[in-house]
PDB file of C-alpha atoms in Angstrom:
ATOM      1  CA  UNK A  22      99.921 105.835  70.826  1.00 58.00           C
ATOM      2  CA  UNK A  23     100.941 109.359  69.935  1.00 54.00           C
ATOM      3  CA  UNK A  24     102.237 111.972  72.375  1.00 67.00           C
ATOM      4  CA  UNK A  25     103.457 109.396  74.882  1.00 79.00           C
ATOM      5  CA  UNK A  26     104.791 110.871  78.107  1.00 89.00           C
ATOM      6  CA  UNK A  27     105.436 109.727  81.641  1.00 95.00           C
ATOM      7  CA  UNK A  28     102.710 110.671  84.087  1.00 97.00           C
ATOM      8  CA  UNK A  29     103.240 110.632  87.834  1.00 97.00           C
ATOM      9  CA  UNK A  30     101.058 108.831  90.341  1.00 98.00           C
ATOM     10  CA  UNK A  31      99.984 111.871  92.349  1.00 97.00           C
ATOM     11  CA  UNK A  32      97.474 112.505  95.104  1.00 97.00           C
ATOM     12  CA  UNK A  33      94.575 112.272  92.656  1.00 97.00           C
ATOM     13  CA  UNK A  34      95.585 108.810  91.388  1.00 97.00           C
ATOM     14  CA  UNK A  35      97.167 107.309  94.499  1.00 97.00           C
ATOM     15  CA  UNK A  36      93.844 106.127  96.029  1.00 96.00           C
ATOM     16  CA  UNK A  37      93.453 103.821  93.014  1.00 96.00           C
ATOM     17  CA  UNK A  38      96.690 101.993  93.875  1.00 97.00           C
ATOM     18  CA  UNK A  39      96.534 100.913  97.501  1.00 96.00           C
ATOM     19  CA  UNK A  40     100.221 100.076  98.046  1.00 97.00           C
ATOM     20  CA  UNK A  41     101.633 103.290  96.608  1.00 98.00           C
ATOM     21  CA  UNK A  42     102.634 105.751  99.300  1.00 97.00           C
ATOM     22  CA  UNK A  43     102.817 109.542  99.267  1.00 97.00           C
ATOM     23  CA  UNK A  44     106.609 109.515  99.239  1.00 97.00           C
ATOM     24  CA  UNK A  45     106.852 107.052  96.318  1.00 98.00           C
ATOM     25  CA  UNK A  46     108.071 108.268  92.943  1.00 98.00           C
ATOM     26  CA  UNK A  47     106.022 106.218  90.462  1.00 98.00           C
ATOM     27  CA  UNK A  48     105.309 106.943  86.810  1.00 98.00           C
ATOM     28  CA  UNK A  49     103.304 105.342  83.995  1.00 98.00           C
ATOM     29  CA  UNK A  50     102.941 105.718  80.238  1.00 97.00           C
ATOM     30  CA  UNK A  51      99.349 104.678  79.466  1.00 96.00           C
ATOM     31  CA  UNK A  52      96.178 103.280  80.990  1.00 96.00           C
ATOM     32  CA  UNK A  53      94.948  99.709  80.713  1.00 96.00           C
ATOM     33  CA  UNK A  54      91.218  99.103  81.114  1.00 94.00           C
ATOM     34  CA  UNK A  55      90.463  96.074  83.270  1.00 92.00           C
ATOM     35  CA  UNK A  56      87.653  93.644  82.434  1.00 88.00           C
ATOM     36  CA  UNK A  57      87.969  94.495  78.756  1.00 89.00           C
ATOM     37  CA  UNK A  58      89.517  92.338  76.063  1.00 87.00           C
ATOM     38  CA  UNK A  59      92.601  92.943  73.960  1.00 87.00           C
ATOM     39  CA  UNK A  60      90.500  94.508  71.210  1.00 89.00           C
ATOM     40  CA  UNK A  61      89.206  97.267  73.500  1.00 91.00           C
ATOM     41  CA  UNK A  62      92.213  99.525  72.950  1.00 92.00           C
ATOM     42  CA  UNK A  63      95.752  99.565  71.629  1.00 92.00           C
ATOM     43  CA  UNK A  64      97.013  99.598  75.197  1.00 93.00           C
ATOM     44  CA  UNK A  65      94.941  96.545  76.110  1.00 94.00           C
ATOM     45  CA  UNK A  66      96.345  94.808  73.033  1.00 93.00           C
ATOM     46  CA  UNK A  67      99.878  95.710  74.112  1.00 94.00           C
ATOM     47  CA  UNK A  68      99.463  94.204  77.580  1.00 95.00           C
ATOM     48  CA  UNK A  69      97.644  91.141  76.290  1.00 93.00           C
ATOM     49  CA  UNK A  70     100.497  90.370  73.908  1.00 93.00           C
ATOM     50  CA  UNK A  71     103.218  91.096  76.459  1.00 94.00           C
ATOM     51  CA  UNK A  72     101.705  88.569  78.868  1.00 91.00           C
ATOM     52  CA  UNK A  73     101.728  85.685  76.397  1.00 91.00           C
ATOM     53  CA  UNK A  74     103.468  82.792  78.142  1.00 88.00           C
ATOM     54  CA  UNK A  75     106.776  81.336  76.939  1.00 88.00           C
ATOM     55  CA  UNK A  76     105.056  77.944  76.828  1.00 84.00           C
ATOM     56  CA  UNK A  77     102.674  79.328  74.204  1.00 82.00           C
ATOM     57  CA  UNK A  78     105.417  80.122  71.694  1.00 82.00           C
ATOM     58  CA  UNK A  79     104.009  77.592  69.233  1.00 84.00           C
ATOM     59  CA  UNK A  80     100.539  79.167  69.263  1.00 85.00           C
ATOM     60  CA  UNK A  81      99.271  81.630  66.651  1.00 83.00           C
ATOM     61  CA  UNK A  82      99.889  85.246  67.566  1.00 83.00           C
ATOM     62  CA  UNK A  83     102.874  84.645  69.848  1.00 89.00           C
ATOM     63  CA  UNK A  84     105.121  86.454  67.366  1.00 88.00           C
ATOM     64  CA  UNK A  85     103.422  89.711  68.320  1.00 89.00           C
ATOM     65  CA  UNK A  86     104.984  89.568  71.771  1.00 94.00           C
ATOM     66  CA  UNK A  87     108.440  90.554  70.500  1.00 94.00           C
ATOM     67  CA  UNK A  88     106.913  93.402  68.493  1.00 93.00           C
ATOM     68  CA  UNK A  89     105.202  94.852  71.562  1.00 94.00           C
ATOM     69  CA  UNK A  90     108.320  94.413  73.695  1.00 97.00           C
ATOM     70  CA  UNK A  91     110.088  96.654  71.201  1.00 96.00           C
ATOM     71  CA  UNK A  92     107.201  99.097  71.197  1.00 95.00           C
ATOM     72  CA  UNK A  93     107.171  99.357  74.999  1.00 97.00           C
ATOM     73  CA  UNK A  94     110.939  99.935  75.034  1.00 97.00           C
ATOM     74  CA  UNK A  95     110.653 102.698  72.431  1.00 96.00           C
ATOM     75  CA  UNK A  96     107.891 104.353  74.451  1.00 96.00           C
ATOM     76  CA  UNK A  97     110.089 104.418  77.534  1.00 97.00           C
ATOM     77  CA  UNK A  98     113.148 105.559  75.582  1.00 96.00           C
ATOM     78  CA  UNK A  99     111.233 108.495  74.122  1.00 96.00           C
ATOM     79  CA  UNK A 100     110.300 109.810  77.562  1.00 96.00           C
ATOM     80  CA  UNK A 101     113.501 109.447  79.604  1.00 96.00           C
ATOM     81  CA  UNK A 102     116.083 112.135  80.152  1.00 94.00           C
ATOM     82  CA  UNK A 103     119.347 110.695  78.730  1.00 95.00           C
ATOM     83  CA  UNK A 104     121.242 112.213  81.660  1.00 96.00           C
ATOM     84  CA  UNK A 105     119.143 110.125  84.092  1.00 96.00           C
ATOM     85  CA  UNK A 106     119.706 106.957  82.090  1.00 96.00           C
ATOM     86  CA  UNK A 107     123.456 107.493  82.340  1.00 96.00           C
ATOM     87  CA  UNK A 108     123.398 107.325  86.147  1.00 97.00           C
ATOM     88  CA  UNK A 109     120.456 104.984  86.708  1.00 98.00           C
ATOM     89  CA  UNK A 110     120.328 101.278  87.422  1.00 98.00           C
ATOM     90  CA  UNK A 111     117.371  99.697  85.629  1.00 98.00           C
ATOM     91  CA  UNK A 112     115.873  96.807  87.604  1.00 98.00           C
ATOM     92  CA  UNK A 113     113.128  94.743  85.945  1.00 98.00           C
ATOM     93  CA  UNK A 114     110.562  93.349  88.357  1.00 96.00           C
ATOM     94  CA  UNK A 115     110.818  89.537  88.229  1.00 94.00           C
ATOM     95  CA  UNK A 116     107.952  87.565  86.754  1.00 90.00           C
ATOM     96  CA  UNK A 117     105.890  85.070  88.678  1.00 90.00           C
ATOM     97  CA  UNK A 118     108.203  82.156  87.870  1.00 92.00           C
ATOM     98  CA  UNK A 119     111.806  81.640  88.975  1.00 91.00           C
ATOM     99  CA  UNK A 120     114.622  81.951  86.433  1.00 89.00           C
ATOM    100  CA  UNK A 121     115.054  78.178  86.178  1.00 89.00           C
ATOM    101  CA  UNK A 122     111.351  77.570  85.484  1.00 90.00           C
ATOM    102  CA  UNK A 123     110.465  76.799  81.830  1.00 87.00           C
ATOM    103  CA  UNK A 124     107.616  79.322  82.098  1.00 88.00           C
ATOM    104  CA  UNK A 125     109.892  82.131  83.313  1.00 89.00           C
ATOM    105  CA  UNK A 126     108.985  85.292  81.402  1.00 92.00           C
ATOM    106  CA  UNK A 127     111.789  87.811  80.925  1.00 94.00           C
ATOM    107  CA  UNK A 128     109.650  90.428  79.124  1.00 96.00           C
ATOM    108  CA  UNK A 129     110.567  93.284  81.465  1.00 97.00           C
ATOM    109  CA  UNK A 130     114.259  92.468  81.269  1.00 97.00           C
ATOM    110  CA  UNK A 131     114.057  92.462  77.468  1.00 97.00           C
ATOM    111  CA  UNK A 132     112.221  95.784  77.490  1.00 98.00           C
ATOM    112  CA  UNK A 133     114.922  97.346  79.679  1.00 98.00           C
ATOM    113  CA  UNK A 134     117.666  96.140  77.341  1.00 97.00           C
ATOM    114  CA  UNK A 135     115.899  97.629  74.337  1.00 97.00           C
ATOM    115  CA  UNK A 136     115.508 101.072  75.921  1.00 97.00           C
ATOM    116  CA  UNK A 137     119.094 101.942  75.006  1.00 96.00           C
ATOM    117  CA  UNK A 138     122.683 100.837  74.762  1.00 94.00           C
ATOM    118  CA  UNK A 139     125.345 100.767  77.470  1.00 96.00           C
ATOM    119  CA  UNK A 140     122.803 101.090  80.270  1.00 98.00           C
ATOM    120  CA  UNK A 141     123.239  99.660  83.751  1.00 98.00           C
ATOM    121  CA  UNK A 142     120.575  96.933  83.690  1.00 98.00           C
ATOM    122  CA  UNK A 143     120.577  94.358  86.468  1.00 98.00           C
ATOM    123  CA  UNK A 144     118.155  91.659  87.562  1.00 97.00           C
ATOM    124  CA  UNK A 145     119.015  92.631  91.115  1.00 98.00           C
ATOM    125  CA  UNK A 146     115.918  91.118  92.704  1.00 97.00           C
ATOM    126  CA  UNK A 147     115.002  87.478  92.106  1.00 96.00           C
ATOM    127  CA  UNK A 148     112.609  84.888  93.467  1.00 95.00           C
ATOM    128  CA  UNK A 149     113.559  81.793  95.405  1.00 95.00           C
ATOM    129  CA  UNK A 150     110.158  80.229  94.715  1.00 94.00           C
ATOM    130  CA  UNK A 151     107.614  80.724  91.950  1.00 91.00           C
ATOM    131  CA  UNK A 152     104.354  82.469  92.780  1.00 91.00           C
ATOM    132  CA  UNK A 153     100.993  82.597  91.055  1.00 77.00           C
ATOM    133  CA  UNK A 154     100.589  85.175  88.327  1.00 75.00           C
ATOM    134  CA  UNK A 155      98.423  88.001  89.653  1.00 65.00           C
ATOM    135  CA  UNK A 156      96.724  88.709  86.335  1.00 56.00           C
ATOM    136  CA  UNK A 157      95.470  85.103  86.235  1.00 60.00           C
ATOM    137  CA  UNK A 158      94.666  84.640  89.911  1.00 55.00           C
ATOM    138  CA  UNK A 159      91.667  86.901  90.332  1.00 57.00           C
ATOM    139  CA  UNK A 160      91.264  89.671  92.894  1.00 54.00           C
ATOM    140  CA  UNK A 161      90.904  87.404  95.934  1.00 58.00           C
ATOM    141  CA  UNK A 162      93.864  85.165  95.089  1.00 80.00           C
ATOM    142  CA  UNK A 163      96.423  87.741  94.021  1.00 82.00           C
ATOM    143  CA  UNK A 164      99.826  87.220  95.557  1.00 92.00           C
ATOM    144  CA  UNK A 165     100.177  89.136  98.814  1.00 94.00           C
ATOM    145  CA  UNK A 166     102.903  91.483  99.966  1.00 96.00           C
ATOM    146  CA  UNK A 167     103.881  89.038 102.719  1.00 96.00           C
ATOM    147  CA  UNK A 168     104.200  86.183 100.227  1.00 95.00           C
ATOM    148  CA  UNK A 169     106.432  88.256  97.990  1.00 96.00           C
ATOM    149  CA  UNK A 170     108.670  89.420 100.821  1.00 97.00           C
ATOM    150  CA  UNK A 171     109.182  85.760 101.775  1.00 97.00           C
ATOM    151  CA  UNK A 172     110.531  84.764  98.344  1.00 96.00           C
ATOM    152  CA  UNK A 173     112.313  87.857  97.025  1.00 97.00           C
ATOM    153  CA  UNK A 174     116.038  88.372  97.520  1.00 97.00           C
ATOM    154  CA  UNK A 175     118.875  90.520  96.188  1.00 98.00           C
ATOM    155  CA  UNK A 176     121.351  88.706  93.952  1.00 97.00           C
ATOM    156  CA  UNK A 177     124.601  89.616  95.682  1.00 98.00           C
ATOM    157  CA  UNK A 178     126.627  88.750  92.588  1.00 98.00           C
ATOM    158  CA  UNK A 179     125.039  91.782  90.920  1.00 98.00           C
ATOM    159  CA  UNK A 180     125.118  94.137  93.909  1.00 98.00           C
ATOM    160  CA  UNK A 181     128.367  95.900  93.005  1.00 97.00           C
ATOM    161  CA  UNK A 182     128.871  98.660  92.202  1.00 97.00           C
ATOM    162  CA  UNK A 183     126.240  99.798  94.669  1.00 97.00           C
ATOM    163  CA  UNK A 184     123.389 101.495  92.805  1.00 98.00           C
ATOM    164  CA  UNK A 185     122.436 105.058  93.669  1.00 97.00           C
ATOM    165  CA  UNK A 186     119.432 105.767  91.408  1.00 98.00           C
ATOM    166  CA  UNK A 187     117.303 102.681  90.844  1.00 98.00           C
ATOM    167  CA  UNK A 188     114.475 102.522  88.351  1.00 98.00           C
ATOM    168  CA  UNK A 189     112.158  99.566  88.958  1.00 98.00           C
ATOM    169  CA  UNK A 190     110.340  98.531  85.779  1.00 98.00           C
ATOM    170  CA  UNK A 191     107.053  96.645  85.514  1.00 98.00           C
ATOM    171  CA  UNK A 192     104.319  96.353  82.930  1.00 97.00           C
ATOM    172  CA  UNK A 193     101.129  96.910  84.956  1.00 97.00           C
ATOM    173  CA  UNK A 194     100.445  98.925  88.101  1.00 97.00           C
ATOM    174  CA  UNK A 195      97.291  97.749  89.845  1.00 96.00           C
ATOM    175  CA  UNK A 196      97.535  97.756  93.635  1.00 95.00           C
ATOM    176  CA  UNK A 197     101.302  98.293  93.610  1.00 97.00           C
ATOM    177  CA  UNK A 198     102.023  95.172  95.683  1.00 96.00           C
ATOM    178  CA  UNK A 199     104.997  94.037  93.597  1.00 96.00           C
ATOM    179  CA  UNK A 200     106.514  97.521  93.600  1.00 98.00           C
ATOM    180  CA  UNK A 201     106.089  97.792  97.372  1.00 98.00           C
ATOM    181  CA  UNK A 202     107.837  94.447  97.864  1.00 98.00           C
ATOM    182  CA  UNK A 203     110.720  95.232  95.487  1.00 98.00           C
ATOM    183  CA  UNK A 204     111.096  98.717  96.978  1.00 98.00           C
ATOM    184  CA  UNK A 205     111.312  97.202 100.467  1.00 98.00           C
ATOM    185  CA  UNK A 206     113.885  94.578  99.492  1.00 98.00           C
ATOM    186  CA  UNK A 207     116.068  97.073  97.624  1.00 98.00           C
ATOM    187  CA  UNK A 208     116.114  99.654 100.408  1.00 98.00           C
ATOM    188  CA  UNK A 209     116.947  97.001 102.984  1.00 97.00           C
ATOM    189  CA  UNK A 210     120.072  96.229 100.957  1.00 98.00           C
ATOM    190  CA  UNK A 211     120.790  99.719  99.564  1.00 98.00           C
ATOM    191  CA  UNK A 212     119.412 102.166 102.175  1.00 98.00           C
ATOM    192  CA  UNK A 213     120.917 105.232 100.504  1.00 97.00           C
ATOM    193  CA  UNK A 214     119.493 104.554  97.057  1.00 98.00           C
ATOM    194  CA  UNK A 215     116.664 106.475  95.437  1.00 98.00           C
ATOM    195  CA  UNK A 216     114.137 103.931  94.146  1.00 98.00           C
ATOM    196  CA  UNK A 217     111.541 104.968  91.573  1.00 98.00           C
ATOM    197  CA  UNK A 218     108.903 102.916  89.781  1.00 98.00           C
ATOM    198  CA  UNK A 219     108.161 102.962  86.051  1.00 98.00           C
ATOM    199  CA  UNK A 220     105.162 101.193  84.573  1.00 98.00           C
ATOM    200  CA  UNK A 221     103.937 100.770  81.031  1.00 97.00           C
ATOM    201  CA  UNK A 222     100.354 101.114  82.203  1.00 97.00           C
ATOM    202  CA  UNK A 223      98.278 101.698  85.266  1.00 97.00           C
ATOM    203  CA  UNK A 224      95.013  99.781  85.620  1.00 97.00           C
ATOM    204  CA  UNK A 225      91.741 101.666  85.405  1.00 96.00           C
ATOM    205  CA  UNK A 226      88.280 100.197  85.779  1.00 91.00           C
ATOM    206  CA  UNK A 227      85.295 100.890  83.539  1.00 85.00           C
ATOM    207  CA  UNK A 228      82.233 102.542  84.978  1.00 73.00           C
ATOM    208  CA  UNK A 229      79.798  99.963  86.406  1.00 68.00           C
ATOM    209  CA  UNK A 230      77.109 101.709  84.377  1.00 59.00           C
ATOM    210  CA  UNK A 231      78.772 100.901  81.054  1.00 56.00           C
ATOM    211  CA  UNK A 232      77.740  97.257  81.021  1.00 54.00           C
ATOM    212  CA  UNK A 233      74.304  98.189  82.364  1.00 47.00           C
ATOM    213  CA  UNK A 234      73.757 100.672  79.541  1.00 49.00           C
ATOM    214  CA  UNK A 235      74.908  98.129  76.966  1.00 50.00           C
ATOM    215  CA  UNK A 236      72.645  95.425  78.402  1.00 47.00           C
ATOM    216  CA  UNK A 237      69.719  97.859  78.437  1.00 44.00           C
ATOM    217  CA  UNK A 238      70.320  98.812  74.826  1.00 50.00           C
ATOM    218  CA  UNK A 239      70.451  95.155  73.758  1.00 44.00           C
ATOM    219  CA  UNK A 240      67.240  94.450  75.697  1.00 42.00           C
ATOM    220  CA  UNK A 241      65.455  97.309  73.963  1.00 48.00           C
ATOM    221  CA  UNK A 242      66.645  96.066  70.583  1.00 44.00           C
ATOM    222  CA  UNK A 243      65.308  92.595  71.313  1.00 44.00           C
ATOM    223  CA  UNK A 244      61.972  94.032  72.460  1.00 46.00           C
ATOM    224  CA  UNK A 245      61.763  96.036  69.242  1.00 40.00           C
ATOM    225  CA  UNK A 246      61.943  92.873  67.194  1.00 36.00           C
ATOM    226  CA  UNK A 247      59.452  90.866  69.292  1.00 37.00           C
TER     227      UNK A 247
END
């Protein structure tokens, strides 16, 4: 993953992410190809390893999760202006499970803490109730914006000093539903804050003709040998 830089979700990319608005400041590092396995690309491998569940810690390959957490943090650290980090409040988007759930995954919080030292990192937004994980639910059962707004809240014990520049951190940008919900909750509580979104990857989809071409090639190979 050489030459990593932050790219902005602009007018050319915004139609791919339904919940991202024109006024939103959202950035990503890489692209993750949906419907492809972890072996498809280094980025797909990164996301696959990051999403390993805490309950799978005894399974082979779980040790790679910590390695990729460090890699993601280094990627972010290499792209940020140190002056911005000095004044920013880094807010990891909460996982699908509440903090007291054994399956709670703190990967984004860990990534934020590894970006640098002496940073203002706060788990400002939490969940009162666990939700289903979007990457496991399928397109029709992904958690909705309304469901998220019902369970998200600002932890008032962490609200002071009032943040001015908030960076919301998540691993994958697909529709942008989680960002929209967090953005809404934060601005309700801190109306004067500037809230930006930072993602390790944005989701892209392969051409529908790719699988067709592969299937056609395999069919021709089989016909050759008949």
